[in-house]
Amino acid sequence: MISEQDIWNILSEVPDPEIPVLNVVEMGIVRAVSVAGPRVEVTITPTYSGCPAMKTIEEDILEVLREKHIGDYEVKTVLSPAWTTDWMTDAAREKLRQTGIAPPERESADKALLLGRVRTIACPRCSSVHTHMISQFGSTACKALYKCDDCLEPFDYFKCI
Amino acid sequence: MNTTTRTAVPVGFLLQLADTSLILGQRLSEWCGHGPILEEDIALTNTALDYIGQSTNLYKQAALLDGRGQDEDDMAFHRDAWDFRNCLIAELPNGDYGFTITRQFLYSAWYYLYLQQLRQSPDEFLSGFAEKSIKEVRYHLQHSSDWVKRLGDGTPESHERMAHALAEIWPFTGEWFTPAETELEAIRLGSAPDPVPLRKEWRNLVESVLSEATLTIPEDGFMHLGGKEGRHTEYLGYMLADMQFLQRAYPGAKW
Ligand SMILES: [Zn+2]
């Protein structure tokens, strides 16, 4: 008999297609798992409305469920509550930093962002806070592009939303 | 489904939101490969992606409520210009970069304020949609205000072009504050906010950025209306011909 915890463990093997160092559970994309008898239901939520990885994520989840011989399953997508980077665990943040991506700041609802003020983001390589934003929009919808003024390396910052 | 958290939402109102997002997203995506610098190319296409994603969510809900077995692709690709309910501002050609940025700024400021109200909707879908989208629109507003300041308070030429864009676009901003018929119905049903009271707040927000950009906020004069009721500029037909060609020529095509 498969338990909800078993499903969570299985889903922890599914990497995020755009940031493969994190899995879809660490990303906070998997919102709920329910097991009723043989039936498994997984609820996911998109990071961004237009996240092009959502279809791949859904297919990857279906595939891993099939691999584990789960016959009766469904993946549902919900918009609410809206995904926030605040759901990312400290362990996930540390993994991002180690891959050279500055992890998202806490408190996603920062009002200072609105009309052009920019946050101070530490360089994931040398930890310097002398960095500047090159572009609010980076290699994927969820990242901004920064440059370190001390080690001179450009780096991705995982925007908080 | 919990019926107490659902109010009646006219399909036409969902289409008004969805079509504006789709058409603006399609316009912005025309910058792909043409941005003035690589970072801006990426910024505008990321913004386009947000809009197109938002329109997908709205079309899915519209198709569901419509109940005729259509999906989001049918809604986007198999309706004609007169069925589209987008605001006229979305279909205007991109112009130069200053024109695109000015439209983005005026629109994002409006949409940000509007979504804040829509988030209070008793309709579960609409409030969830607004809560999700507002996080994205906040970045669009930040990005476009930043550029309005840089270009407005830039060289004499960039200032001149921004002033010109502002004058050209301004007569299309009144449509947001003039509810169309289905929108009035949604307001009466309690599922949508009344946009009229937002006008003052929007003007204040816009003015604060424009003054930093050394640009003068235009006076309200004649305003173009009709997009939300299906009366469009000639530009929309050409856009749809381009956007819908593949699905029209090969219905249901997949790859
Ligand atoms: Zn550094």
PDB file of C-alpha atoms in Angstrom, chain B:
ATOM      1  CA  MET B   1     -16.603  22.799  -5.565  1.00  0.00           C
ATOM      2  CA  ASN B   2     -17.381  25.344  -2.900  1.00  0.00           C
ATOM      3  CA  THR B   3     -20.266  27.352  -4.300  1.00  0.00           C
ATOM      4  CA  THR B   4     -20.122  30.088  -1.665  1.00  0.00           C
ATOM      5  CA  THR B   5     -16.817  31.384  -3.072  1.00  0.00           C
ATOM      6  CA  ARG B   6     -18.102  31.606  -6.653  1.00  0.00           C
ATOM      7  CA  THR B   7     -20.037  34.458  -8.090  1.00  0.00           C
ATOM      8  CA  ALA B   8     -21.335  34.725 -11.597  1.00  0.00           C
ATOM      9  CA  VAL B   9     -18.665  35.937 -13.998  1.00  0.00           C
ATOM     10  CA  PRO B  10     -19.746  36.826 -17.541  1.00  0.00           C
ATOM     11  CA  VAL B  11     -17.569  35.048 -20.120  1.00  0.00           C
ATOM     12  CA  GLY B  12     -17.256  38.339 -22.016  1.00  0.00           C
ATOM     13  CA  PHE B  13     -15.555  39.920 -19.034  1.00  0.00           C
ATOM     14  CA  LEU B  14     -12.977  37.121 -18.866  1.00  0.00           C
ATOM     15  CA  LEU B  15     -12.377  37.547 -22.598  1.00  0.00           C
ATOM     16  CA  GLN B  16     -11.830  41.264 -22.147  1.00  0.00           C
ATOM     17  CA  LEU B  17      -8.990  40.531 -19.699  1.00  0.00           C
ATOM     18  CA  ALA B  18      -7.681  37.550 -21.665  1.00  0.00           C
ATOM     19  CA  ASP B  19      -7.686  39.257 -25.067  1.00  0.00           C
ATOM     20  CA  THR B  20      -5.887  42.342 -23.770  1.00  0.00           C
ATOM     21  CA  SER B  21      -3.173  40.130 -22.250  1.00  0.00           C
ATOM     22  CA  LEU B  22      -2.834  37.969 -25.349  1.00  0.00           C
ATOM     23  CA  ILE B  23      -2.714  40.837 -27.846  1.00  0.00           C
ATOM     24  CA  LEU B  24      -0.230  42.839 -25.787  1.00  0.00           C
ATOM     25  CA  GLY B  25       1.854  39.694 -25.287  1.00  0.00           C
ATOM     26  CA  GLN B  26       1.805  39.027 -29.022  1.00  0.00           C
ATOM     27  CA  ARG B  27       2.845  42.632 -29.747  1.00  0.00           C
ATOM     28  CA  LEU B  28       5.722  42.470 -27.272  1.00  0.00           C
ATOM     29  CA  SER B  29       6.906  39.163 -28.662  1.00  0.00           C
ATOM     30  CA  GLU B  30       7.517  40.963 -31.973  1.00  0.00           C
ATOM     31  CA  TRP B  31      10.564  42.451 -30.228  1.00  0.00           C
ATOM     32  CA  CYS B  32      12.130  39.001 -30.044  1.00  0.00           C
ATOM     33  CA  GLY B  33      15.457  39.331 -31.836  1.00  0.00           C
ATOM     34  CA  HIS B  34      14.926  43.084 -32.378  1.00  0.00           C
ATOM     35  CA  GLY B  35      15.510  44.569 -28.915  1.00  0.00           C
ATOM     36  CA  PRO B  36      17.880  47.540 -28.771  1.00  0.00           C
ATOM     37  CA  ILE B  37      20.185  45.559 -26.462  1.00  0.00           C
ATOM     38  CA  LEU B  38      20.190  41.881 -25.538  1.00  0.00           C
ATOM     39  CA  GLU B  39      18.942  42.499 -21.976  1.00  0.00           C
ATOM     40  CA  GLU B  40      15.925  44.415 -23.267  1.00  0.00           C
ATOM     41  CA  ASP B  41      15.176  41.782 -25.843  1.00  0.00           C
ATOM     42  CA  ILE B  42      15.013  39.297 -22.973  1.00  0.00           C
ATOM     43  CA  ALA B  43      13.037  41.650 -20.741  1.00  0.00           C
ATOM     44  CA  LEU B  44      10.301  42.306 -23.288  1.00  0.00           C
ATOM     45  CA  THR B  45       9.953  38.701 -24.329  1.00  0.00           C
ATOM     46  CA  ASN B  46       9.805  37.602 -20.680  1.00  0.00           C
ATOM     47  CA  THR B  47       7.060  40.162 -20.158  1.00  0.00           C
ATOM     48  CA  ALA B  48       5.308  38.821 -23.256  1.00  0.00           C
ATOM     49  CA  LEU B  49       5.514  35.336 -21.776  1.00  0.00           C
ATOM     50  CA  ASP B  50       3.877  36.516 -18.547  1.00  0.00           C
ATOM     51  CA  TYR B  51       0.992  38.065 -20.488  1.00  0.00           C
ATOM     52  CA  ILE B  52       0.500  35.028 -22.675  1.00  0.00           C
ATOM     53  CA  GLY B  53       0.540  32.786 -19.589  1.00  0.00           C
ATOM     54  CA  GLN B  54      -2.032  35.022 -17.922  1.00  0.00           C
ATOM     55  CA  SER B  55      -4.232  34.926 -21.001  1.00  0.00           C
ATOM     56  CA  THR B  56      -3.993  31.106 -21.065  1.00  0.00           C
ATOM     57  CA  ASN B  57      -5.292  30.949 -17.494  1.00  0.00           C
ATOM     58  CA  LEU B  58      -8.153  33.291 -18.358  1.00  0.00           C
ATOM     59  CA  TYR B  59      -9.078  31.473 -21.578  1.00  0.00           C
ATOM     60  CA  LYS B  60      -9.183  28.141 -19.734  1.00  0.00           C
ATOM     61  CA  GLN B  61     -11.656  29.602 -17.272  1.00  0.00           C
ATOM     62  CA  ALA B  62     -13.658  31.295 -20.062  1.00  0.00           C
ATOM     63  CA  ALA B  63     -13.843  27.995 -21.958  1.00  0.00           C
ATOM     64  CA  LEU B  64     -14.954  26.216 -18.788  1.00  0.00           C
ATOM     65  CA  LEU B  65     -17.741  28.716 -18.049  1.00  0.00           C
ATOM     66  CA  ASP B  66     -18.730  28.886 -21.696  1.00  0.00           C
ATOM     67  CA  GLY B  67     -19.307  25.133 -21.544  1.00  0.00           C
ATOM     68  CA  ARG B  68     -19.147  24.432 -25.271  1.00  0.00           C
ATOM     69  CA  GLY B  69     -16.212  22.072 -25.075  1.00  0.00           C
ATOM     70  CA  GLN B  70     -13.665  24.601 -26.361  1.00  0.00           C
ATOM     71  CA  ASP B  71     -10.168  24.956 -24.975  1.00  0.00           C
ATOM     72  CA  GLU B  72      -7.807  27.897 -24.540  1.00  0.00           C
ATOM     73  CA  ASP B  73      -6.343  27.432 -28.020  1.00  0.00           C
ATOM     74  CA  ASP B  74      -9.779  27.612 -29.650  1.00  0.00           C
ATOM     75  CA  MET B  75     -10.365  30.866 -27.796  1.00  0.00           C
ATOM     76  CA  ALA B  76      -7.063  32.371 -28.983  1.00  0.00           C
ATOM     77  CA  PHE B  77      -6.885  31.046 -32.525  1.00  0.00           C
ATOM     78  CA  HIS B  78     -10.424  30.537 -33.793  1.00  0.00           C
ATOM     79  CA  ARG B  79     -12.117  33.840 -33.088  1.00  0.00           C
ATOM     80  CA  ASP B  80     -12.201  36.791 -35.480  1.00  0.00           C
ATOM     81  CA  ALA B  81     -11.273  40.416 -34.870  1.00  0.00           C
ATOM     82  CA  TRP B  82     -14.862  41.438 -34.041  1.00  0.00           C
ATOM     83  CA  ASP B  83     -15.002  38.754 -31.341  1.00  0.00           C
ATOM     84  CA  PHE B  84     -11.904  40.122 -29.609  1.00  0.00           C
ATOM     85  CA  ARG B  85     -12.543  42.273 -26.558  1.00  0.00           C
ATOM     86  CA  ASN B  86      -9.073  43.698 -25.936  1.00  0.00           C
ATOM     87  CA  CYS B  87      -8.428  47.361 -25.191  1.00  0.00           C
ATOM     88  CA  LEU B  88      -7.263  49.224 -28.301  1.00  0.00           C
ATOM     89  CA  ILE B  89      -3.977  50.223 -26.699  1.00  0.00           C
ATOM     90  CA  ALA B  90      -2.778  46.611 -26.831  1.00  0.00           C
ATOM     91  CA  GLU B  91      -3.065  46.317 -30.613  1.00  0.00           C
ATOM     92  CA  LEU B  92      -1.194  49.527 -31.515  1.00  0.00           C
ATOM     93  CA  PRO B  93       2.009  48.746 -33.414  1.00  0.00           C
ATOM     94  CA  ASN B  94       5.157  48.775 -31.283  1.00  0.00           C
ATOM     95  CA  GLY B  95       6.670  51.937 -32.768  1.00  0.00           C
ATOM     96  CA  ASP B  96      10.165  52.703 -31.521  1.00  0.00           C
ATOM     97  CA  TYR B  97      11.500  51.436 -28.229  1.00  0.00           C
ATOM     98  CA  GLY B  98      10.322  54.594 -26.453  1.00  0.00           C
ATOM     99  CA  PHE B  99       6.780  54.016 -27.703  1.00  0.00           C
ATOM    100  CA  THR B 100       6.765  50.392 -26.518  1.00  0.00           C
ATOM    101  CA  ILE B 101       8.167  51.361 -23.117  1.00  0.00           C
ATOM    102  CA  THR B 102       5.695  54.222 -22.685  1.00  0.00           C
ATOM    103  CA  ARG B 103       2.788  51.910 -23.416  1.00  0.00           C
ATOM    104  CA  GLN B 104       4.247  49.303 -21.035  1.00  0.00           C
ATOM    105  CA  PHE B 105       4.571  51.875 -18.293  1.00  0.00           C
ATOM    106  CA  LEU B 106       1.080  53.369 -18.620  1.00  0.00           C
ATOM    107  CA  TYR B 107      -0.448  49.906 -18.951  1.00  0.00           C
ATOM    108  CA  SER B 108       1.478  48.269 -16.103  1.00  0.00           C
ATOM    109  CA  ALA B 109       0.615  51.143 -13.751  1.00  0.00           C
ATOM    110  CA  TRP B 110      -3.059  50.707 -14.622  1.00  0.00           C
ATOM    111  CA  TYR B 111      -2.983  46.908 -14.500  1.00  0.00           C
ATOM    112  CA  TYR B 112      -1.139  46.845 -11.182  1.00  0.00           C
ATOM    113  CA  LEU B 113      -3.784  49.034  -9.529  1.00  0.00           C
ATOM    114  CA  TYR B 114      -6.615  47.117 -11.185  1.00  0.00           C
ATOM    115  CA  LEU B 115      -5.311  43.704 -10.130  1.00  0.00           C
ATOM    116  CA  GLN B 116      -5.059  44.938  -6.549  1.00  0.00           C
ATOM    117  CA  GLN B 117      -8.823  45.527  -6.686  1.00  0.00           C
ATOM    118  CA  LEU B 118      -9.554  42.331  -8.572  1.00  0.00           C
ATOM    119  CA  ARG B 119      -7.728  40.418  -5.843  1.00  0.00           C
ATOM    120  CA  GLN B 120     -10.631  41.351  -3.529  1.00  0.00           C
ATOM    121  CA  SER B 121     -13.148  39.676  -5.840  1.00  0.00           C
ATOM    122  CA  PRO B 122     -15.390  37.116  -4.090  1.00  0.00           C
ATOM    123  CA  ASP B 123     -14.923  34.922  -7.156  1.00  0.00           C
ATOM    124  CA  GLU B 124     -12.307  32.333  -6.297  1.00  0.00           C
ATOM    125  CA  PHE B 125     -10.856  32.162  -9.794  1.00  0.00           C
ATOM    126  CA  LEU B 126     -10.589  35.923 -10.307  1.00  0.00           C
ATOM    127  CA  SER B 127      -8.998  36.591  -6.920  1.00  0.00           C
ATOM    128  CA  GLY B 128      -6.534  33.739  -7.423  1.00  0.00           C
ATOM    129  CA  PHE B 129      -5.721  34.932 -10.925  1.00  0.00           C
ATOM    130  CA  ALA B 130      -5.131  38.488  -9.686  1.00  0.00           C
ATOM    131  CA  GLU B 131      -2.986  37.369  -6.768  1.00  0.00           C
ATOM    132  CA  LYS B 132      -0.801  35.375  -9.141  1.00  0.00           C
ATOM    133  CA  SER B 133      -0.550  37.969 -11.911  1.00  0.00           C
ATOM    134  CA  ILE B 134       0.141  40.960  -9.691  1.00  0.00           C
ATOM    135  CA  LYS B 135       3.504  39.505  -8.725  1.00  0.00           C
ATOM    136  CA  GLU B 136       4.516  39.522 -12.386  1.00  0.00           C
ATOM    137  CA  VAL B 137       3.017  42.914 -13.212  1.00  0.00           C
ATOM    138  CA  ARG B 138       4.956  44.462 -10.325  1.00  0.00           C
ATOM    139  CA  TYR B 139       8.157  43.623 -12.188  1.00  0.00           C
ATOM    140  CA  HIS B 140       6.759  44.980 -15.462  1.00  0.00           C
ATOM    141  CA  LEU B 141       5.952  48.258 -13.723  1.00  0.00           C
ATOM    142  CA  GLN B 142       9.362  48.454 -12.156  1.00  0.00           C
ATOM    143  CA  HIS B 143      11.127  47.716 -15.427  1.00  0.00           C
ATOM    144  CA  SER B 144       9.115  50.172 -17.517  1.00  0.00           C
ATOM    145  CA  SER B 145       9.242  53.030 -14.952  1.00  0.00           C
ATOM    146  CA  ASP B 146      12.983  52.650 -14.821  1.00  0.00           C
ATOM    147  CA  TRP B 147      13.226  53.075 -18.599  1.00  0.00           C
ATOM    148  CA  VAL B 148      10.736  55.953 -18.718  1.00  0.00           C
ATOM    149  CA  LYS B 149      13.036  57.825 -16.327  1.00  0.00           C
ATOM    150  CA  ARG B 150      16.180  56.982 -18.234  1.00  0.00           C
ATOM    151  CA  LEU B 151      14.789  57.901 -21.638  1.00  0.00           C
ATOM    152  CA  GLY B 152      12.679  60.881 -20.543  1.00  0.00           C
ATOM    153  CA  ASP B 153      15.584  62.371 -18.620  1.00  0.00           C
ATOM    154  CA  GLY B 154      18.144  61.248 -21.196  1.00  0.00           C
ATOM    155  CA  THR B 155      19.328  62.967 -24.363  1.00  0.00           C
ATOM    156  CA  PRO B 156      17.321  65.668 -26.144  1.00  0.00           C
ATOM    157  CA  GLU B 157      16.389  63.079 -28.768  1.00  0.00           C
ATOM    158  CA  SER B 158      15.255  60.416 -26.288  1.00  0.00           C
ATOM    159  CA  HIS B 159      13.265  63.057 -24.372  1.00  0.00           C
ATOM    160  CA  GLU B 160      11.632  64.231 -27.582  1.00  0.00           C
ATOM    161  CA  ARG B 161      10.683  60.690 -28.593  1.00  0.00           C
ATOM    162  CA  MET B 162       9.219  59.922 -25.177  1.00  0.00           C
ATOM    163  CA  ALA B 163       7.148  63.108 -25.214  1.00  0.00           C
ATOM    164  CA  HIS B 164       5.893  62.173 -28.677  1.00  0.00           C
ATOM    165  CA  ALA B 165       5.013  58.607 -27.584  1.00  0.00           C
ATOM    166  CA  LEU B 166       3.170  59.921 -24.541  1.00  0.00           C
ATOM    167  CA  ALA B 167       1.066  62.263 -26.693  1.00  0.00           C
ATOM    168  CA  GLU B 168       0.284  59.456 -29.153  1.00  0.00           C
ATOM    169  CA  ILE B 169      -0.684  56.860 -26.540  1.00  0.00           C
ATOM    170  CA  TRP B 170      -2.540  59.042 -24.066  1.00  0.00           C
ATOM    171  CA  PRO B 171      -5.869  59.078 -25.999  1.00  0.00           C
ATOM    172  CA  PHE B 172      -5.970  55.272 -25.598  1.00  0.00           C
ATOM    173  CA  THR B 173      -5.770  55.314 -21.791  1.00  0.00           C
ATOM    174  CA  GLY B 174      -9.383  56.356 -21.196  1.00  0.00           C
ATOM    175  CA  GLU B 175     -10.723  52.967 -22.281  1.00  0.00           C
ATOM    176  CA  TRP B 176      -9.612  51.330 -19.010  1.00  0.00           C
ATOM    177  CA  PHE B 177     -11.811  53.685 -17.019  1.00  0.00           C
ATOM    178  CA  THR B 178     -14.871  53.316 -19.242  1.00  0.00           C
ATOM    179  CA  PRO B 179     -16.512  49.970 -18.442  1.00  0.00           C
ATOM    180  CA  ALA B 180     -18.033  48.114 -21.368  1.00  0.00           C
ATOM    181  CA  GLU B 181     -21.360  46.299 -21.207  1.00  0.00           C
ATOM    182  CA  THR B 182     -20.167  42.886 -19.999  1.00  0.00           C
ATOM    183  CA  GLU B 183     -17.833  44.614 -17.580  1.00  0.00           C
ATOM    184  CA  LEU B 184     -20.738  46.585 -16.127  1.00  0.00           C
ATOM    185  CA  GLU B 185     -22.570  43.300 -15.731  1.00  0.00           C
ATOM    186  CA  ALA B 186     -19.594  41.797 -13.882  1.00  0.00           C
ATOM    187  CA  ILE B 187     -19.495  44.876 -11.632  1.00  0.00           C
ATOM    188  CA  ARG B 188     -23.251  44.579 -10.937  1.00  0.00           C
ATOM    189  CA  LEU B 189     -22.820  40.898 -10.110  1.00  0.00           C
ATOM    190  CA  GLY B 190     -20.110  41.853  -7.640  1.00  0.00           C
ATOM    191  CA  SER B 191     -17.364  39.817  -9.273  1.00  0.00           C
ATOM    192  CA  ALA B 192     -15.367  42.662 -10.851  1.00  0.00           C
ATOM    193  CA  PRO B 193     -14.183  45.993  -9.442  1.00  0.00           C
ATOM    194  CA  ASP B 194     -15.397  49.330 -10.783  1.00  0.00           C
ATOM    195  CA  PRO B 195     -12.410  50.826 -12.644  1.00  0.00           C
ATOM    196  CA  VAL B 196     -13.705  54.418 -12.533  1.00  0.00           C
ATOM    197  CA  PRO B 197     -12.443  55.298  -9.020  1.00  0.00           C
ATOM    198  CA  LEU B 198      -8.947  54.087  -9.957  1.00  0.00           C
ATOM    199  CA  ARG B 199      -8.408  56.908 -12.417  1.00  0.00           C
ATOM    200  CA  LYS B 200      -7.141  59.435  -9.855  1.00  0.00           C
ATOM    201  CA  GLU B 201      -4.777  56.972  -8.200  1.00  0.00           C
ATOM    202  CA  TRP B 202      -3.448  55.902 -11.598  1.00  0.00           C
ATOM    203  CA  ARG B 203      -2.838  59.501 -12.629  1.00  0.00           C
ATOM    204  CA  ASN B 204      -0.938  60.202  -9.402  1.00  0.00           C
ATOM    205  CA  LEU B 205       1.224  57.123  -9.843  1.00  0.00           C
ATOM    206  CA  VAL B 206       1.960  57.967 -13.485  1.00  0.00           C
ATOM    207  CA  GLU B 207       2.647  61.603 -12.690  1.00  0.00           C
ATOM    208  CA  SER B 208       5.200  60.754  -9.989  1.00  0.00           C
ATOM    209  CA  VAL B 209       7.297  58.785 -12.497  1.00  0.00           C
ATOM    210  CA  LEU B 210       6.821  61.222 -15.385  1.00  0.00           C
ATOM    211  CA  SER B 211       7.951  64.167 -13.299  1.00  0.00           C
ATOM    212  CA  GLU B 212      11.143  62.310 -12.386  1.00  0.00           C
ATOM    213  CA  ALA B 213      11.513  61.647 -16.102  1.00  0.00           C
ATOM    214  CA  THR B 214      11.143  65.422 -16.792  1.00  0.00           C
ATOM    215  CA  LEU B 215       8.042  64.638 -18.854  1.00  0.00           C
ATOM    216  CA  THR B 216       4.726  66.464 -18.583  1.00  0.00           C
ATOM    217  CA  ILE B 217       1.588  64.456 -17.951  1.00  0.00           C
ATOM    218  CA  PRO B 218      -0.921  65.143 -20.777  1.00  0.00           C
ATOM    219  CA  GLU B 219      -4.393  66.527 -20.139  1.00  0.00           C
ATOM    220  CA  ASP B 220      -7.295  64.175 -20.802  1.00  0.00           C
ATOM    221  CA  GLY B 221      -8.966  64.996 -24.112  1.00  0.00           C
ATOM    222  CA  PHE B 222     -10.681  62.816 -26.691  1.00  0.00           C
ATOM    223  CA  MET B 223     -10.377  59.124 -25.812  1.00  0.00           C
ATOM    224  CA  HIS B 224     -10.596  56.205 -28.244  1.00  0.00           C
ATOM    225  CA  LEU B 225     -13.102  53.569 -27.156  1.00  0.00           C
ATOM    226  CA  GLY B 226     -14.660  50.431 -28.628  1.00  0.00           C
ATOM    227  CA  GLY B 227     -12.080  47.642 -28.306  1.00  0.00           C
ATOM    228  CA  LYS B 228     -13.895  46.118 -25.332  1.00  0.00           C
ATOM    229  CA  GLU B 229     -17.018  45.934 -27.506  1.00  0.00           C
ATOM    230  CA  GLY B 230     -15.293  44.437 -30.539  1.00  0.00           C
ATOM    231  CA  ARG B 231     -14.694  47.622 -32.574  1.00  0.00           C
ATOM    232  CA  HIS B 232     -11.008  47.633 -33.375  1.00  0.00           C
ATOM    233  CA  THR B 233      -8.347  49.550 -35.274  1.00  0.00           C
ATOM    234  CA  GLU B 234      -7.263  48.083 -38.601  1.00  0.00           C
ATOM    235  CA  TYR B 235      -4.082  46.807 -36.910  1.00  0.00           C
ATOM    236  CA  LEU B 236      -5.786  43.926 -35.120  1.00  0.00           C
ATOM    237  CA  GLY B 237      -6.822  42.060 -38.267  1.00  0.00           C
ATOM    238  CA  TYR B 238      -3.241  41.963 -39.541  1.00  0.00           C
ATOM    239  CA  MET B 239      -1.997  40.762 -36.163  1.00  0.00           C
ATOM    240  CA  LEU B 240      -4.547  37.963 -36.010  1.00  0.00           C
ATOM    241  CA  ALA B 241      -3.789  36.918 -39.585  1.00  0.00           C
ATOM    242  CA  ASP B 242      -0.180  36.439 -38.536  1.00  0.00           C
ATOM    243  CA  MET B 243      -0.898  34.886 -35.135  1.00  0.00           C
ATOM    244  CA  GLN B 244      -3.737  32.585 -36.187  1.00  0.00           C
ATOM    245  CA  PHE B 245      -2.441  31.449 -39.569  1.00  0.00           C
ATOM    246  CA  LEU B 246      -1.111  28.061 -38.549  1.00  0.00           C
ATOM    247  CA  GLN B 247      -4.148  26.988 -36.512  1.00  0.00           C
ATOM    248  CA  ARG B 248      -6.466  28.220 -39.262  1.00  0.00           C
ATOM    249  CA  ALA B 249      -4.585  26.433 -42.042  1.00  0.00           C
ATOM    250  CA  TYR B 250      -4.036  23.252 -40.030  1.00  0.00           C
ATOM    251  CA  PRO B 251      -6.731  23.116 -37.333  1.00  0.00           C
ATOM    252  CA  GLY B 252      -5.632  21.157 -34.279  1.00  0.00           C
ATOM    253  CA  ALA B 253      -2.037  20.921 -35.539  1.00  0.00           C
ATOM    254  CA  LYS B 254       0.367  19.483 -32.965  1.00  0.00           C
ATOM    255  CA  TRP B 255       4.113  19.026 -32.864  1.00  0.00           C
TER     256      TRP B 255
END
